[in-house]
PDB file of C-alpha atoms in Angstrom:
ATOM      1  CA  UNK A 159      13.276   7.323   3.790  1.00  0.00           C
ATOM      2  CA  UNK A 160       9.919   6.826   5.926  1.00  0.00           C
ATOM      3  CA  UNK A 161       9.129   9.744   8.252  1.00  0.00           C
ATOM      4  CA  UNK A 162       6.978   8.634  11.120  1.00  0.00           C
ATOM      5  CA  UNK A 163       4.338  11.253  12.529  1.00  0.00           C
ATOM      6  CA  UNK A 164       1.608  10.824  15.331  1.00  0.00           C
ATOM      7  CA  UNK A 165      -0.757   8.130  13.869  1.00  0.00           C
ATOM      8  CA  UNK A 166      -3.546  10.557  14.913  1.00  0.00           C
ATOM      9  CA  UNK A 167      -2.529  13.059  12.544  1.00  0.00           C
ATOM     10  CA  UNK A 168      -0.596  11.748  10.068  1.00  0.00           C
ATOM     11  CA  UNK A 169      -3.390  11.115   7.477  1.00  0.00           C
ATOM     12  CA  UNK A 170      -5.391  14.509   8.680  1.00  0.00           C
ATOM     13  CA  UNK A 171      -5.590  17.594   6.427  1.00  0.00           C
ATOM     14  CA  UNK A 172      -5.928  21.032   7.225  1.00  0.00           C
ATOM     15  CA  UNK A 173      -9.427  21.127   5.563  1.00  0.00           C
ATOM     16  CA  UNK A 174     -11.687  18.625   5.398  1.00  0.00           C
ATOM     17  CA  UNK A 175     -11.374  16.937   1.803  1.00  0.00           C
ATOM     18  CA  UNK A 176     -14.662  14.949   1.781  1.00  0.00           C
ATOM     19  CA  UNK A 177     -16.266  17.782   1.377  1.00  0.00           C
ATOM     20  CA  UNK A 178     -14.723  18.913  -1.896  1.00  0.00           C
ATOM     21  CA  UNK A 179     -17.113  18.874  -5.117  1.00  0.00           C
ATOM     22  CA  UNK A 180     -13.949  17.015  -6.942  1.00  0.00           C
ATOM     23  CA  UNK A 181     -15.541  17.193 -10.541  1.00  0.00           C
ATOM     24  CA  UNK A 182     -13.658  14.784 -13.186  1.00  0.00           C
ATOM     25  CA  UNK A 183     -11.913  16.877 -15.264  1.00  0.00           C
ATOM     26  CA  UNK A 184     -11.176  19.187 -12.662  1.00  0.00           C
ATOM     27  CA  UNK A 185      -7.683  20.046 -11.094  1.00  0.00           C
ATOM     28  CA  UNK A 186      -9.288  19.744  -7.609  1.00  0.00           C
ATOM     29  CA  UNK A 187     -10.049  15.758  -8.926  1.00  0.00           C
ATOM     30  CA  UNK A 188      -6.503  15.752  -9.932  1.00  0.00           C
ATOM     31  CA  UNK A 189      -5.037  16.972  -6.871  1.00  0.00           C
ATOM     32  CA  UNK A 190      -7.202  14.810  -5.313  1.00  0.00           C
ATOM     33  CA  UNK A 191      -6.261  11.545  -6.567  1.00  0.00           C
ATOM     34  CA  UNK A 192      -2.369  13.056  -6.660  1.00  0.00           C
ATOM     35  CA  UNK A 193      -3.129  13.125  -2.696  1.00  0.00           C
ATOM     36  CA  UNK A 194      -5.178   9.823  -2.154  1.00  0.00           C
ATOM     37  CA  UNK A 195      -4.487   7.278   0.930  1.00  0.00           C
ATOM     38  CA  UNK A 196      -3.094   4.210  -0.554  1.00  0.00           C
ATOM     39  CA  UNK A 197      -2.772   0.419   0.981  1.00  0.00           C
ATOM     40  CA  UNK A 198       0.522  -0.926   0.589  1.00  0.00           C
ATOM     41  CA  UNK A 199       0.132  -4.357  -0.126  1.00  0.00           C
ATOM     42  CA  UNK A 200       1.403  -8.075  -1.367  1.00  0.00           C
ATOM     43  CA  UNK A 201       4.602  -6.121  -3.758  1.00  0.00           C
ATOM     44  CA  UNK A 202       4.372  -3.427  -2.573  1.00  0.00           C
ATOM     45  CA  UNK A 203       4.635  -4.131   1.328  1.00  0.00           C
ATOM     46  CA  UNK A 204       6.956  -1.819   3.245  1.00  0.00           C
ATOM     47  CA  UNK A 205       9.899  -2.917   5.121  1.00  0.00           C
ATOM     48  CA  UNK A 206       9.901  -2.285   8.642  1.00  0.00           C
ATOM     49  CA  UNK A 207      12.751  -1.998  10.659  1.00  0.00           C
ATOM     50  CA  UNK A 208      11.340  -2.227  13.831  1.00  0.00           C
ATOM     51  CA  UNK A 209       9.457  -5.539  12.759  1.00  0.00           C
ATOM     52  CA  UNK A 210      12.670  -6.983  11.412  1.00  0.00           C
ATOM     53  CA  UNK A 211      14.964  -5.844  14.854  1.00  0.00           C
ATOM     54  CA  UNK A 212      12.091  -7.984  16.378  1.00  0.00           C
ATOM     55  CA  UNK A 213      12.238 -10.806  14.280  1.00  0.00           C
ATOM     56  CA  UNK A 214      16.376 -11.103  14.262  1.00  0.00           C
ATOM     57  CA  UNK A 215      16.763  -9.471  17.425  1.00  0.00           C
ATOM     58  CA  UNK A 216      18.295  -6.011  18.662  1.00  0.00           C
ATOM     59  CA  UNK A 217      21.616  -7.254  18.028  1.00  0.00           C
ATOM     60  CA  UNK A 218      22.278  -9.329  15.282  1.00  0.00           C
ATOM     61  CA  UNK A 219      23.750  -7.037  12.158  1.00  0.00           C
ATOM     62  CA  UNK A 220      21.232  -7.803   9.219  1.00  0.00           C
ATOM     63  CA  UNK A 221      22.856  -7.893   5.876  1.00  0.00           C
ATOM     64  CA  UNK A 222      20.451 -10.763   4.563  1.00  0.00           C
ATOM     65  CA  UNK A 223      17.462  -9.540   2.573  1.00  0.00           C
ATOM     66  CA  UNK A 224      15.686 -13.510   3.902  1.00  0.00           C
ATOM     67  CA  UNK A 225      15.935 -11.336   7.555  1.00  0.00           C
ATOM     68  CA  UNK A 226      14.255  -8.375   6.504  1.00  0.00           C
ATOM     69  CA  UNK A 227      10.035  -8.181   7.485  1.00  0.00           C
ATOM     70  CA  UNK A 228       7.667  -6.275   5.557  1.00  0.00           C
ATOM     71  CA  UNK A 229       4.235  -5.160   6.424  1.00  0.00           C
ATOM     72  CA  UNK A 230       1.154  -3.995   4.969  1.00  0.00           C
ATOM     73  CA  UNK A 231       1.337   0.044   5.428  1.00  0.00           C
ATOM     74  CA  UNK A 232      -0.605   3.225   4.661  1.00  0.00           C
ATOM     75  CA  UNK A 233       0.981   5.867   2.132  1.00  0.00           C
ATOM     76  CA  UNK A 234      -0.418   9.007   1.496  1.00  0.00           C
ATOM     77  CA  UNK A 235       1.125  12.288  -0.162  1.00  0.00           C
ATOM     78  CA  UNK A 236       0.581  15.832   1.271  1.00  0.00           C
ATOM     79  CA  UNK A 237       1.953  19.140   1.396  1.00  0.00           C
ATOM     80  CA  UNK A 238       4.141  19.830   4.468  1.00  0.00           C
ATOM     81  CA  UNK A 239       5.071  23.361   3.840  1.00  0.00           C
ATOM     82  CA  UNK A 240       2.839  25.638   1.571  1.00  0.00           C
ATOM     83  CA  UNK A 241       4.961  27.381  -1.323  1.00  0.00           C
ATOM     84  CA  UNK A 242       5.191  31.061  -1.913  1.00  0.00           C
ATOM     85  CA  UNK A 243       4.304  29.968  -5.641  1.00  0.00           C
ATOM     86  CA  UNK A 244       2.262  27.343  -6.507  1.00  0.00           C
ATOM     87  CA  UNK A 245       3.457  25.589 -10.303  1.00  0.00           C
ATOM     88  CA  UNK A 246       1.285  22.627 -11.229  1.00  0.00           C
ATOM     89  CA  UNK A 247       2.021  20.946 -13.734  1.00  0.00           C
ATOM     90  CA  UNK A 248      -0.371  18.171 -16.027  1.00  0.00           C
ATOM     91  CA  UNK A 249       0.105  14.873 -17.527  1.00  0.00           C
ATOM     92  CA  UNK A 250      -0.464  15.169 -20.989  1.00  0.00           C
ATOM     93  CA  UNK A 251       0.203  12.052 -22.488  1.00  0.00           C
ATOM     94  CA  UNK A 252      -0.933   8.355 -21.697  1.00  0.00           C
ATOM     95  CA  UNK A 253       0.440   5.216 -23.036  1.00  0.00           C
ATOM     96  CA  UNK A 254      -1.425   3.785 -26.067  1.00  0.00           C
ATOM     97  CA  UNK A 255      -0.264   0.040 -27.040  1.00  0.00           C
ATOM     98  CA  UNK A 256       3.154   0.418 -27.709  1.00  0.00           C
ATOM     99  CA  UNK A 257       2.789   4.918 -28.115  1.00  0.00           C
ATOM    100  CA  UNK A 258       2.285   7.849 -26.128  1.00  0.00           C
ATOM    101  CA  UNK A 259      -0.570   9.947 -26.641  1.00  0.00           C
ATOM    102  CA  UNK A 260      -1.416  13.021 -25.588  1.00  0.00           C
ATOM    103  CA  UNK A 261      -4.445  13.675 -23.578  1.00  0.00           C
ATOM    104  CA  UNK A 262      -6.387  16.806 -25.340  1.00  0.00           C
ATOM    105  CA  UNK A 263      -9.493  17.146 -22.861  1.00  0.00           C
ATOM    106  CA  UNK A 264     -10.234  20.963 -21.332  1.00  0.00           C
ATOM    107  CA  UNK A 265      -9.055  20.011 -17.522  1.00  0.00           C
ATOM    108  CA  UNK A 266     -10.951  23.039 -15.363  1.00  0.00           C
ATOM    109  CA  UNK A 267      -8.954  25.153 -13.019  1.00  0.00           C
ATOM    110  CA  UNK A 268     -10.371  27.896 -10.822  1.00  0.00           C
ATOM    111  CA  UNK A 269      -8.950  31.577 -10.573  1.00  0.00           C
ATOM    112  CA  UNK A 270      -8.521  30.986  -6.870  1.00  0.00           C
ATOM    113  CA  UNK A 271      -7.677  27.592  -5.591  1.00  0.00           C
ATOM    114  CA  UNK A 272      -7.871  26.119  -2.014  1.00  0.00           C
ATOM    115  CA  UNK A 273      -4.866  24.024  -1.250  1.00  0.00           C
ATOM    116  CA  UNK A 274      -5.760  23.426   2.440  1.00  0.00           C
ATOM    117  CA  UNK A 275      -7.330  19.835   1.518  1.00  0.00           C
ATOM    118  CA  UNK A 276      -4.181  18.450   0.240  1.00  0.00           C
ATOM    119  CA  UNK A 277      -1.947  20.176   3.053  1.00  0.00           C
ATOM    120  CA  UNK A 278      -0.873  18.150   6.358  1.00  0.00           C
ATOM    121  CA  UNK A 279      -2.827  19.205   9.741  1.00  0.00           C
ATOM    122  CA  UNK A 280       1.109  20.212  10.610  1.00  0.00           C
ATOM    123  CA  UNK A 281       1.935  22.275   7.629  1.00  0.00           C
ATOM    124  CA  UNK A 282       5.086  24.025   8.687  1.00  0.00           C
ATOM    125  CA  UNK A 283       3.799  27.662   7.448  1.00  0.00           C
ATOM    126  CA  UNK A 284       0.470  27.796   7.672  1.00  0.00           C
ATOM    127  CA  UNK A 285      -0.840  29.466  10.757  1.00  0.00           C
ATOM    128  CA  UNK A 286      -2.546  27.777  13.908  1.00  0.00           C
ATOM    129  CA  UNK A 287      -6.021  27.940  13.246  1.00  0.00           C
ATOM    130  CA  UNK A 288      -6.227  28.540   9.525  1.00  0.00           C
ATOM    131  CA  UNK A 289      -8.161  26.007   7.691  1.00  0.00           C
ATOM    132  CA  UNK A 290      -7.336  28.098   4.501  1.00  0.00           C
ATOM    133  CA  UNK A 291      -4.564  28.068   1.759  1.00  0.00           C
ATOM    134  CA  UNK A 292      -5.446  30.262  -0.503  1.00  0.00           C
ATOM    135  CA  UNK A 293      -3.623  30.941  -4.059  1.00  0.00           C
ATOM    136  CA  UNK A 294      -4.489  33.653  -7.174  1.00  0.00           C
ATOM    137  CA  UNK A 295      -3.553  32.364 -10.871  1.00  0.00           C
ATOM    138  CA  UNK A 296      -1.700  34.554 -12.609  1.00  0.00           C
ATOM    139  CA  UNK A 297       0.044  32.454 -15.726  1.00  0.00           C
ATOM    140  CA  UNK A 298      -0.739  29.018 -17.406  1.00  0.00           C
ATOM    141  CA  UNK A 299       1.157  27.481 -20.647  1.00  0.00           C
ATOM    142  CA  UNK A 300      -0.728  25.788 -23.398  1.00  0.00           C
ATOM    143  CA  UNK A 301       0.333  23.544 -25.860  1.00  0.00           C
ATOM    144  CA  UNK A 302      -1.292  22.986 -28.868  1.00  0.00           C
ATOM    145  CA  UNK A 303      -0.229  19.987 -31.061  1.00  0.00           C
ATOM    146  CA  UNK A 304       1.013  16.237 -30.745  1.00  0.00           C
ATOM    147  CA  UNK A 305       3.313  14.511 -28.954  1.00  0.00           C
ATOM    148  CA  UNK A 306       5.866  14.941 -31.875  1.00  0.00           C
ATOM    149  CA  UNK A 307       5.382  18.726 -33.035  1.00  0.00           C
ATOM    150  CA  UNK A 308       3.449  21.767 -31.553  1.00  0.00           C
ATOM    151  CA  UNK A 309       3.501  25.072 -30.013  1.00  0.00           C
ATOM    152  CA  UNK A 310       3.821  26.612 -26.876  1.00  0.00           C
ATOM    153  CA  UNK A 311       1.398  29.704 -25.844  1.00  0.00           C
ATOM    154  CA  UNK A 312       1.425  31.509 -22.260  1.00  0.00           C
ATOM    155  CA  UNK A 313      -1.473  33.535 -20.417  1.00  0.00           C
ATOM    156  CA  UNK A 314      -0.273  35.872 -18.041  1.00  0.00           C
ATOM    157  CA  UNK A 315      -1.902  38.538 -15.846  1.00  0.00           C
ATOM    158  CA  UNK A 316      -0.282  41.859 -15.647  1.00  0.00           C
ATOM    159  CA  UNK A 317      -0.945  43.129 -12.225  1.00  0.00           C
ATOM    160  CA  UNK A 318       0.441  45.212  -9.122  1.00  0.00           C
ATOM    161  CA  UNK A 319       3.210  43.891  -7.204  1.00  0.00           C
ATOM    162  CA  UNK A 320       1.515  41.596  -4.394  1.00  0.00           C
ATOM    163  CA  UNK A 321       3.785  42.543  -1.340  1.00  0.00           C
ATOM    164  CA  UNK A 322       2.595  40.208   1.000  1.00  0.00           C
ATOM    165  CA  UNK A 323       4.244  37.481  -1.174  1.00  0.00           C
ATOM    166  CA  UNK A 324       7.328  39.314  -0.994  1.00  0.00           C
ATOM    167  CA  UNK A 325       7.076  38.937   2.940  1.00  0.00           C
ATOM    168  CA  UNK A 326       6.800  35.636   2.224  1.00  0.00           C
ATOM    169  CA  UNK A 327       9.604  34.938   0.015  1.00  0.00           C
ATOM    170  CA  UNK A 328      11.783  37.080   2.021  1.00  0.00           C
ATOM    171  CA  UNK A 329      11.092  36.088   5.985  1.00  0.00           C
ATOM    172  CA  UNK A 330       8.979  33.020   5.084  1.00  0.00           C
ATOM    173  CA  UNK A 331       5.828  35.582   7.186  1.00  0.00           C
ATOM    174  CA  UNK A 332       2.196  34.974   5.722  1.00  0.00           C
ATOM    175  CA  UNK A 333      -0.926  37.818   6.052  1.00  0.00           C
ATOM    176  CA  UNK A 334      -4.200  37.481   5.750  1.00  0.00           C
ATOM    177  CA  UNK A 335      -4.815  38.986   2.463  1.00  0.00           C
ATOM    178  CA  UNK A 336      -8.145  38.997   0.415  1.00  0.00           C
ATOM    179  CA  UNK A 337      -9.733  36.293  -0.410  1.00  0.00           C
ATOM    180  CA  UNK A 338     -10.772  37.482  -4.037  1.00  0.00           C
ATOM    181  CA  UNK A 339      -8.451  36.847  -7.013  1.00  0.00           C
ATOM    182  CA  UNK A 340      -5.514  39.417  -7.396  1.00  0.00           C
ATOM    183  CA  UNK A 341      -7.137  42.298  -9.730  1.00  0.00           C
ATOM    184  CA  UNK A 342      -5.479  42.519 -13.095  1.00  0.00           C
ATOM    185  CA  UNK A 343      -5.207  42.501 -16.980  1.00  0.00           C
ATOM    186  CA  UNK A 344      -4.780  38.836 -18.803  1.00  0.00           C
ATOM    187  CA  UNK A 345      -3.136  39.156 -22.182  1.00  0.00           C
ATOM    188  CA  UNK A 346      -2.175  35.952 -24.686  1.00  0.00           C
ATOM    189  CA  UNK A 347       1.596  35.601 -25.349  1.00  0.00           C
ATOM    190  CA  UNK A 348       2.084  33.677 -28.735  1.00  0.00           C
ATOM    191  CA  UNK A 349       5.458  33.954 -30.117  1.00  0.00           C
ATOM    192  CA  UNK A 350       5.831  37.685 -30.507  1.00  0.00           C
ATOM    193  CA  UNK A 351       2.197  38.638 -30.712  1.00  0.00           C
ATOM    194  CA  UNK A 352       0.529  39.968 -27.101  1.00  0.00           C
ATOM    195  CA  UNK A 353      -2.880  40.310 -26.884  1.00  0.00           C
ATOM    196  CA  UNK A 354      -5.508  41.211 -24.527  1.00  0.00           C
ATOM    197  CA  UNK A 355      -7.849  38.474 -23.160  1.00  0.00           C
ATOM    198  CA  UNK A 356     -10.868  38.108 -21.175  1.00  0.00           C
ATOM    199  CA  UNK A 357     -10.684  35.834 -18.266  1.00  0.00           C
ATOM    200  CA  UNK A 358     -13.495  33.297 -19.545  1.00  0.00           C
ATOM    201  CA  UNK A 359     -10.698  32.563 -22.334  1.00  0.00           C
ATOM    202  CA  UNK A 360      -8.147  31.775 -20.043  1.00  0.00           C
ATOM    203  CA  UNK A 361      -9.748  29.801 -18.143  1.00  0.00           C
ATOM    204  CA  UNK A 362     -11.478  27.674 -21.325  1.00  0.00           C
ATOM    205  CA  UNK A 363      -7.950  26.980 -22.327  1.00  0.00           C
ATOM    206  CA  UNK A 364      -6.122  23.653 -22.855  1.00  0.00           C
ATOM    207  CA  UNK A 365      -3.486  23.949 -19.776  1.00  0.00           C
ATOM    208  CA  UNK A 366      -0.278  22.178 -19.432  1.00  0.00           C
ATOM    209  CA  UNK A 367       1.317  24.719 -16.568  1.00  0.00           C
ATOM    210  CA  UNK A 368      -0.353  26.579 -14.241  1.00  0.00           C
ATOM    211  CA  UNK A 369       0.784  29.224 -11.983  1.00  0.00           C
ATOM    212  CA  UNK A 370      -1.042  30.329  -9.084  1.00  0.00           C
ATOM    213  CA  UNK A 371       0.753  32.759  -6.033  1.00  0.00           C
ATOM    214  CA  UNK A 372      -0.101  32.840  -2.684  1.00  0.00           C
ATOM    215  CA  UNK A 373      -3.008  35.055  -0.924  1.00  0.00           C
ATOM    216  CA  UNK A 374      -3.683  33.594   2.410  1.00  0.00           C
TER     217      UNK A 374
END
């Protein structure tokens, strides 16, 4: 299904993503490229359905797919309403000849991300005005291993119970919070052994999940 929007806004972003230092190896590159404008094209045209009522006329009941028009068109992916938790999760793998492989490289990932670059102009809750969308990590999952064996490890932050989330959850209401990461412990779940970790180890490690909740 193809939502139309006002062509004046329908490609604009809260925050302007130009301006973003999008690193390689970085999840702002990732979210980046997850979010690019694309030109639909030769294949990949789009079928219009006011282009084909014009070609076959108002009337005329189109079951032929020789009657159908398609059009060179403008795709791009954004967020329309800004989640109470935020769960991004990486491609690992990439095909090799005939085989997956899995894709090893450190991808960095800040303690507080921005997500008002990849967010529509209209974002449903996102107040007028606010050019900010901001989000605290507080867990991540890393795998260690190959594609056929390996284990699973979590990072976590133990911290105090962020209310205005709750708000959030509850009445779908947002506050302007802090703009700081939420203050807290990290500790390194592996099996049943919990340690305590600084937060230069968490973020030097190998993530495959990361969970981030929402500040402002």
């Amino acid at each position: 299904e193809v939502s139309t929007d006002d062509p004046e806004t329908a490609f604009c972003t809260l925050a302007n993503r130009e301006e973003l230092n999008h690193e390689e190896d970085s999840i702002h590159h990732c979210l980046y490229q997850f979010t690019r404008n694309e030109t639909l094209t030769e294949t990949n045209k789009l079928l219009c359905d006011v282009c084909t009522q014009r070609h076959c006329g108002p009337k005329n009941n189109i079951k032929s797919e020789k009657n159908c028009v398609y059009t060179n068109a403008k795709k791009q992916m954004l967020v329309s309403l800004a989640p109470p938790i935020l769960t991004l999760h990486l491609k690992r793998f990439q095909q090799a000849g005939f085989n997956l492989q899995k894709v090893n490289r450190h991808i960095k990932f800040p303690e507080v991300i921005d997500l008002a670059p990849f967010c529509t102009a209209k974002c449903k809750n996102v107040a007028e005005g606010n050019t900010k969308v901001l989000y605290s990590l507080y867990g991540i999952v890393e795998h260690s291993g190959t594609m056929r064996s390996g284990h699973y490890t979590a990072y976590v932050k133990m911290r105090a119970m962020n209310n205005h989330l709750s708000d959030l959850v509850l009445r779908g209401q947002s506050q302007a919070l802090e703009t700081e990461p939420i203050k807290g412990q990290w500790f390194h779940i592996s099996d049943t052994h919990v340690q305590p970790v600084s937060v230069s180890k968490v973020l030097s490690s190998q993530a495959y999940l990361l969970f981030y909740e929402r500040l402002l």
